[in-house]
Amino acid sequence: MPFISKEQVAFFKEEGYLLVLNVLSPKEVDYYSKLYNSFLNNEIDATSYRSDLSGSDGVQEKITQIMVPSKLMPELLQRPFHQKSLRIAKQLMGDDIELDFDMLINKAPNTNAITPWHQDTAYWINMPDKRAASCWLAIDPAFKDNGCMWYTPKSHRSPLLPHTQTGNKGALQCEGSEENSVCIPLKPGSCVFHAGGTLHYSRGNSTNDNRRAMITNFRPKAMIALERAQGVDHTGERKTRI
Ligand SMILES: O=C(O)CCC(=O)C(=O)O
C-alpha cells in the first residue's frame, strides 16, 4: 500500500518539500532515541564522521553532525526509518531511487547556532539527473526555538545560488529569508522531505534540551554510482562546488 497520496506527491513536486506525519510509532522513536544517544555520547565511536556544522572553534560542539551512521551500524538499513523513508522517496521520485547516505544532526541545548540558508545541491557534484530528496525525521519535538526546519516554497525550481563556507569548515550558506519561507514544527516520529534544490535553514537551539534529527538522503541509483566513481561517499570534509 502506498504511504502517501497522489496529492502529496504533486505537492512535493510543486513546492519542493512535504510534511509526512507519524512515519514512526512512539515505540520506534524510542529505539532511535536510545541509539542516537549512543552516537552522541561516543558509546558508538563515530569520531571520523563527526564534526561541528556550526564551524565553531570552541570546545563545545554546537551542531553535531555525524555522517553515515548506517556504515557503522548496517542493521539501520533494515530498520523502519530507512525502510519507510526509502518507500516514500521512491513514490516521490521513481523506482530507481536508492539511499545515498544518512546522517544525524543534533543542536545542543542553549547553543543558539543557526544552520545557515543553503541548497543541498551546493554540497554535491554536478549530476545530469537532478532528482534528489532528504527526509528529516524529528527524534525530539522540533519547533522554532530549538531549530525546526524552514523551507522556501518553489525554490527548488530556481538555479543554484552562490554559496560560501562558514566558520572553520562549517556549513555552506547562501542568501535566504524567513519572510518568504515556511517553518515546519514536528512531533517525534514525523518528518519532512525536501528536494535537493530547496532552500532551507533552521534557527539555533535556545532551549534546555537537545534537538535531535535523523536524516536519510535519496537519489537515482545511476547518480549514486556516478558519485562513487568520483570518490564521493559523503564521509569526508564539507566542500562547495561554487
Ligand atoms: O538540522 C538542521 O538544522 C539542518 C538540516 C539540513 O540542512 C538538511 O537536512 O539538509
Short mmCIF file of C-alpha atoms and ligand atoms in Angstrom, two decimals:
data_model
loop_
_atom_site.label_atom_id
_atom_site.label_comp_id
_atom_site.label_asym_id
_atom_site.label_seq_id
_atom_site.Cartn_x
_atom_site.Cartn_y
_atom_site.Cartn_z
CA MET A 1 0.00 0.00 0.00
CA PRO A 2 1.38 3.46 -0.84
CA PHE A 3 2.43 5.57 2.12
CA ILE A 4 1.49 8.92 0.66
CA SER A 5 -1.26 10.12 -1.67
CA LYS A 6 -1.00 11.38 -5.26
CA GLU A 7 -1.83 14.83 -3.89
CA GLN A 8 1.17 14.67 -1.57
CA VAL A 9 3.46 13.66 -4.45
CA ALA A 10 2.11 16.60 -6.51
CA PHE A 11 2.64 18.97 -3.55
CA PHE A 12 6.28 17.86 -3.19
CA LYS A 13 6.95 18.38 -6.89
CA GLU A 14 5.32 21.81 -6.86
CA GLU A 15 6.53 23.20 -3.53
CA GLY A 16 9.84 21.36 -3.01
CA TYR A 17 9.00 19.98 0.43
CA LEU A 18 6.45 17.65 2.05
CA LEU A 19 5.40 17.03 5.63
CA VAL A 20 4.65 13.36 6.42
CA LEU A 21 3.08 12.79 9.83
CA ASN A 22 3.66 9.82 12.14
CA VAL A 23 6.06 7.84 9.99
CA LEU A 24 7.28 6.15 13.16
CA SER A 25 5.34 4.88 16.17
CA PRO A 26 6.31 6.09 19.68
CA LYS A 27 7.96 2.68 20.28
CA GLU A 28 10.03 3.05 17.12
CA VAL A 29 11.01 6.60 18.11
CA ASP A 30 12.15 5.25 21.47
CA TYR A 31 14.51 2.81 19.71
CA TYR A 32 16.07 5.64 17.66
CA SER A 33 16.26 7.95 20.66
CA LYS A 34 18.37 5.46 22.64
CA LEU A 35 20.54 4.64 19.65
CA TYR A 36 21.04 8.36 18.89
CA ASN A 37 22.35 8.96 22.41
CA SER A 38 24.86 6.13 21.97
CA PHE A 39 26.25 8.03 18.97
CA LEU A 40 26.24 11.39 20.76
CA ASN A 41 28.00 10.11 23.89
CA ASN A 42 30.56 8.09 21.89
CA GLU A 43 29.41 4.64 23.02
CA ILE A 44 29.38 4.06 19.28
CA ASP A 45 32.64 5.52 18.00
CA ALA A 46 31.86 7.81 15.06
CA THR A 47 34.93 10.05 15.51
CA SER A 48 35.98 10.05 11.87
CA TYR A 49 32.49 11.00 10.64
CA ARG A 50 31.75 13.60 13.32
CA SER A 51 32.11 17.39 13.06
CA ASP A 52 30.59 20.67 14.20
CA LEU A 53 28.36 22.06 11.46
CA SER A 54 28.43 25.46 13.19
CA GLY A 55 32.09 25.81 12.22
CA SER A 56 32.85 26.82 15.81
CA ASP A 57 36.43 26.50 17.10
CA GLY A 58 35.15 26.27 20.67
CA VAL A 59 35.33 23.27 22.97
CA GLN A 60 31.58 22.69 23.00
CA GLU A 61 30.01 21.18 19.89
CA LYS A 62 27.04 23.32 18.91
CA ILE A 63 25.65 21.47 15.91
CA THR A 64 26.89 17.88 15.93
CA GLN A 65 26.84 16.26 12.53
CA ILE A 66 27.55 12.53 12.30
CA MET A 67 27.72 11.27 8.75
CA VAL A 68 26.75 7.78 7.56
CA PRO A 69 25.57 6.17 10.84
CA SER A 70 24.44 3.15 8.79
CA LYS A 71 28.06 2.48 7.77
CA LEU A 72 28.87 2.00 11.45
CA MET A 73 25.61 0.13 12.09
CA PRO A 74 24.45 -1.56 8.86
CA GLU A 75 21.38 -3.02 10.57
CA LEU A 76 19.90 0.51 10.48
CA LEU A 77 19.22 -0.08 6.79
CA GLN A 78 16.62 -2.71 7.68
CA ARG A 79 15.00 -0.63 10.42
CA PRO A 80 11.69 1.25 9.98
CA PHE A 81 13.02 4.75 9.31
CA HIS A 82 15.34 3.77 6.44
CA GLN A 83 12.78 1.34 5.01
CA LYS A 84 9.81 3.71 5.23
CA SER A 85 11.64 6.83 4.05
CA LEU A 86 13.01 4.85 1.05
CA ARG A 87 9.50 3.74 0.13
CA ILE A 88 8.24 7.31 0.27
CA ALA A 89 11.25 8.59 -1.69
CA LYS A 90 10.51 6.05 -4.46
CA GLN A 91 6.91 7.26 -4.56
CA LEU A 92 8.11 10.86 -4.81
CA MET A 93 10.83 10.37 -7.40
CA GLY A 94 10.62 6.91 -9.04
CA ASP A 95 11.51 3.24 -8.61
CA ASP A 96 15.19 3.76 -9.46
CA ILE A 97 15.68 5.81 -6.25
CA GLU A 98 18.05 4.44 -3.57
CA LEU A 99 19.62 5.61 -0.31
CA ASP A 100 22.75 7.67 -0.99
CA PHE A 101 23.71 8.48 2.61
CA ASP A 102 22.31 9.13 6.06
CA MET A 103 23.31 11.46 8.91
CA LEU A 104 22.50 12.67 12.41
CA ILE A 105 22.29 16.39 13.18
CA ASN A 106 21.86 17.50 16.79
CA LYS A 107 21.61 21.05 18.07
CA ALA A 108 22.93 21.03 21.63
CA PRO A 109 20.97 22.89 24.37
CA ASN A 110 21.43 26.66 24.66
CA THR A 111 23.92 26.91 21.82
CA ASN A 112 21.82 29.14 19.60
CA ALA A 113 23.73 28.38 16.39
CA ILE A 114 21.72 28.65 13.19
CA THR A 115 22.05 26.28 10.25
CA PRO A 116 22.53 28.88 7.52
CA TRP A 117 20.30 29.11 4.43
CA HIS A 118 21.52 26.69 1.78
CA GLN A 119 20.55 24.33 -1.00
CA ASP A 120 21.88 20.79 -0.54
CA THR A 121 22.85 20.68 -4.22
CA ALA A 122 25.74 23.03 -3.36
CA TYR A 123 27.35 20.19 -1.37
CA TRP A 124 27.22 17.72 -4.26
CA ILE A 125 28.97 17.12 -7.57
CA ASN A 126 27.07 18.26 -10.64
CA MET A 127 24.86 15.38 -11.74
CA PRO A 128 22.88 15.10 -15.00
CA ASP A 129 19.85 13.64 -13.21
CA LYS A 130 18.86 16.22 -10.57
CA ARG A 131 16.29 14.10 -8.73
CA ALA A 132 17.24 14.10 -5.03
CA ALA A 133 15.48 14.40 -1.69
CA SER A 134 16.28 14.36 2.00
CA CYS A 135 14.00 13.11 4.74
CA TRP A 136 14.41 15.00 8.05
CA LEU A 137 12.98 12.97 10.94
CA ALA A 138 12.34 14.55 14.34
CA ILE A 139 13.54 12.44 17.26
CA ASP A 140 12.67 15.27 19.68
CA PRO A 141 9.81 17.74 19.25
CA ALA A 142 11.09 20.36 16.79
CA PHE A 143 9.83 23.95 16.98
CA LYS A 144 11.07 27.45 16.20
CA ASP A 145 13.09 27.97 19.38
CA ASN A 146 15.05 24.73 19.20
CA GLY A 147 15.64 24.83 15.46
CA CYS A 148 12.85 23.23 13.43
CA MET A 149 13.34 23.43 9.68
CA TRP A 150 12.28 26.34 7.43
CA TYR A 151 11.78 25.89 3.68
CA THR A 152 11.36 28.39 0.85
CA PRO A 153 8.50 27.03 -1.30
CA LYS A 154 9.27 26.50 -5.01
CA SER A 155 12.94 27.46 -4.55
CA HIS A 156 13.96 24.06 -5.99
CA ARG A 157 12.84 25.37 -9.37
CA SER A 158 15.39 28.20 -9.40
CA PRO A 159 19.06 27.84 -10.34
CA LEU A 160 21.61 27.03 -7.67
CA LEU A 161 22.57 30.18 -5.73
CA PRO A 162 26.20 31.11 -4.94
CA HIS A 163 27.29 29.52 -1.63
CA THR A 164 30.23 30.21 0.69
CA GLN A 165 31.62 28.17 3.58
CA THR A 166 31.08 29.43 7.13
CA GLY A 167 33.47 29.28 10.11
CA ASN A 168 36.06 26.57 10.47
CA LYS A 169 34.99 24.06 7.78
CA GLY A 170 31.38 24.72 8.76
CA ALA A 171 28.12 24.64 6.81
CA LEU A 172 27.61 26.26 3.42
CA GLN A 173 25.49 29.39 3.21
CA CYS A 174 23.65 31.49 0.64
CA GLU A 175 21.04 34.24 0.66
CA GLY A 176 17.63 33.31 2.12
CA SER A 177 14.93 34.69 4.40
CA GLU A 178 12.25 33.58 6.85
CA GLU A 179 9.86 36.12 5.29
CA ASN A 180 9.11 34.11 2.17
CA SER A 181 9.51 30.71 3.89
CA VAL A 182 7.50 28.29 6.00
CA CYS A 183 8.60 26.69 9.25
CA ILE A 184 7.57 23.11 9.94
CA PRO A 185 7.31 22.20 13.62
CA LEU A 186 7.31 18.43 14.08
CA LYS A 187 6.40 15.86 16.71
CA PRO A 188 8.83 12.98 17.25
CA GLY A 189 8.30 10.34 14.56
CA SER A 190 7.07 12.82 11.92
CA CYS A 191 9.28 14.02 9.08
CA VAL A 192 9.69 16.46 6.21
CA PHE A 193 11.06 15.63 2.75
CA HIS A 194 12.79 18.38 0.81
CA ALA A 195 14.21 18.40 -2.70
CA GLY A 196 17.94 18.81 -3.39
CA GLY A 197 17.44 22.36 -4.66
CA THR A 198 15.05 23.55 -1.93
CA LEU A 199 16.38 26.48 0.08
CA HIS A 200 16.26 25.70 3.81
CA TYR A 201 17.61 26.72 7.20
CA SER A 202 16.96 26.40 10.93
CA ARG A 203 17.23 28.78 13.87
CA GLY A 204 19.55 27.98 16.76
CA ASN A 205 18.56 25.94 19.79
CA SER A 206 17.87 28.31 22.69
CA THR A 207 16.15 25.68 24.86
CA ASN A 208 17.47 23.40 27.62
CA ASP A 209 17.15 20.17 25.59
CA ASN A 210 18.76 18.60 22.54
CA ARG A 211 17.15 18.93 19.14
CA ARG A 212 17.94 15.60 17.51
CA ALA A 213 17.18 14.83 13.86
CA MET A 214 17.97 11.77 11.75
CA ILE A 215 18.24 12.31 8.01
CA THR A 216 18.18 9.99 5.00
CA ASN A 217 19.12 11.19 1.52
CA PHE A 218 17.97 9.64 -1.75
CA ARG A 219 18.76 9.88 -5.46
CA PRO A 220 18.77 7.68 -8.59
CA LYS A 221 20.91 4.56 -8.40
CA ALA A 222 22.83 5.65 -11.51
CA MET A 223 23.73 9.00 -9.89
CA ILE A 224 24.97 7.26 -6.74
CA ALA A 225 27.20 5.12 -9.00
CA LEU A 226 28.44 8.31 -10.68
CA GLU A 227 29.30 9.85 -7.30
CA ARG A 228 31.12 6.74 -6.08
CA ALA A 229 33.11 6.59 -9.34
CA GLN A 230 34.31 10.12 -8.50
CA GLY A 231 35.18 9.14 -4.93
CA VAL A 232 32.14 10.81 -3.34
CA ASP A 233 30.64 8.85 -0.45
CA HIS A 234 29.61 11.73 1.87
CA THR A 235 32.06 10.79 4.61
CA GLY A 236 34.68 13.50 4.01
CA GLU A 237 35.09 17.21 4.60
CA ARG A 238 32.37 19.67 3.60
CA LYS A 239 33.07 21.20 0.22
CA THR A 240 31.37 23.72 -2.04
CA ARG A 241 31.32 23.33 -5.77
CA ILE A 242 30.85 27.03 -6.40
O1 LIG B 1 19.13 20.01 11.01
C1 LIG B 1 19.47 21.10 10.54
O2 LIG B 1 19.46 22.14 11.18
C2 LIG B 1 19.92 21.18 9.11
C3 LIG B 1 19.48 20.02 8.27
C4 LIG B 1 19.78 20.19 6.82
O3 LIG B 1 20.27 21.18 6.37
C5 LIG B 1 19.43 19.09 5.92
O4 LIG B 1 18.90 18.05 6.36
O5 LIG B 1 19.68 19.22 4.69
#
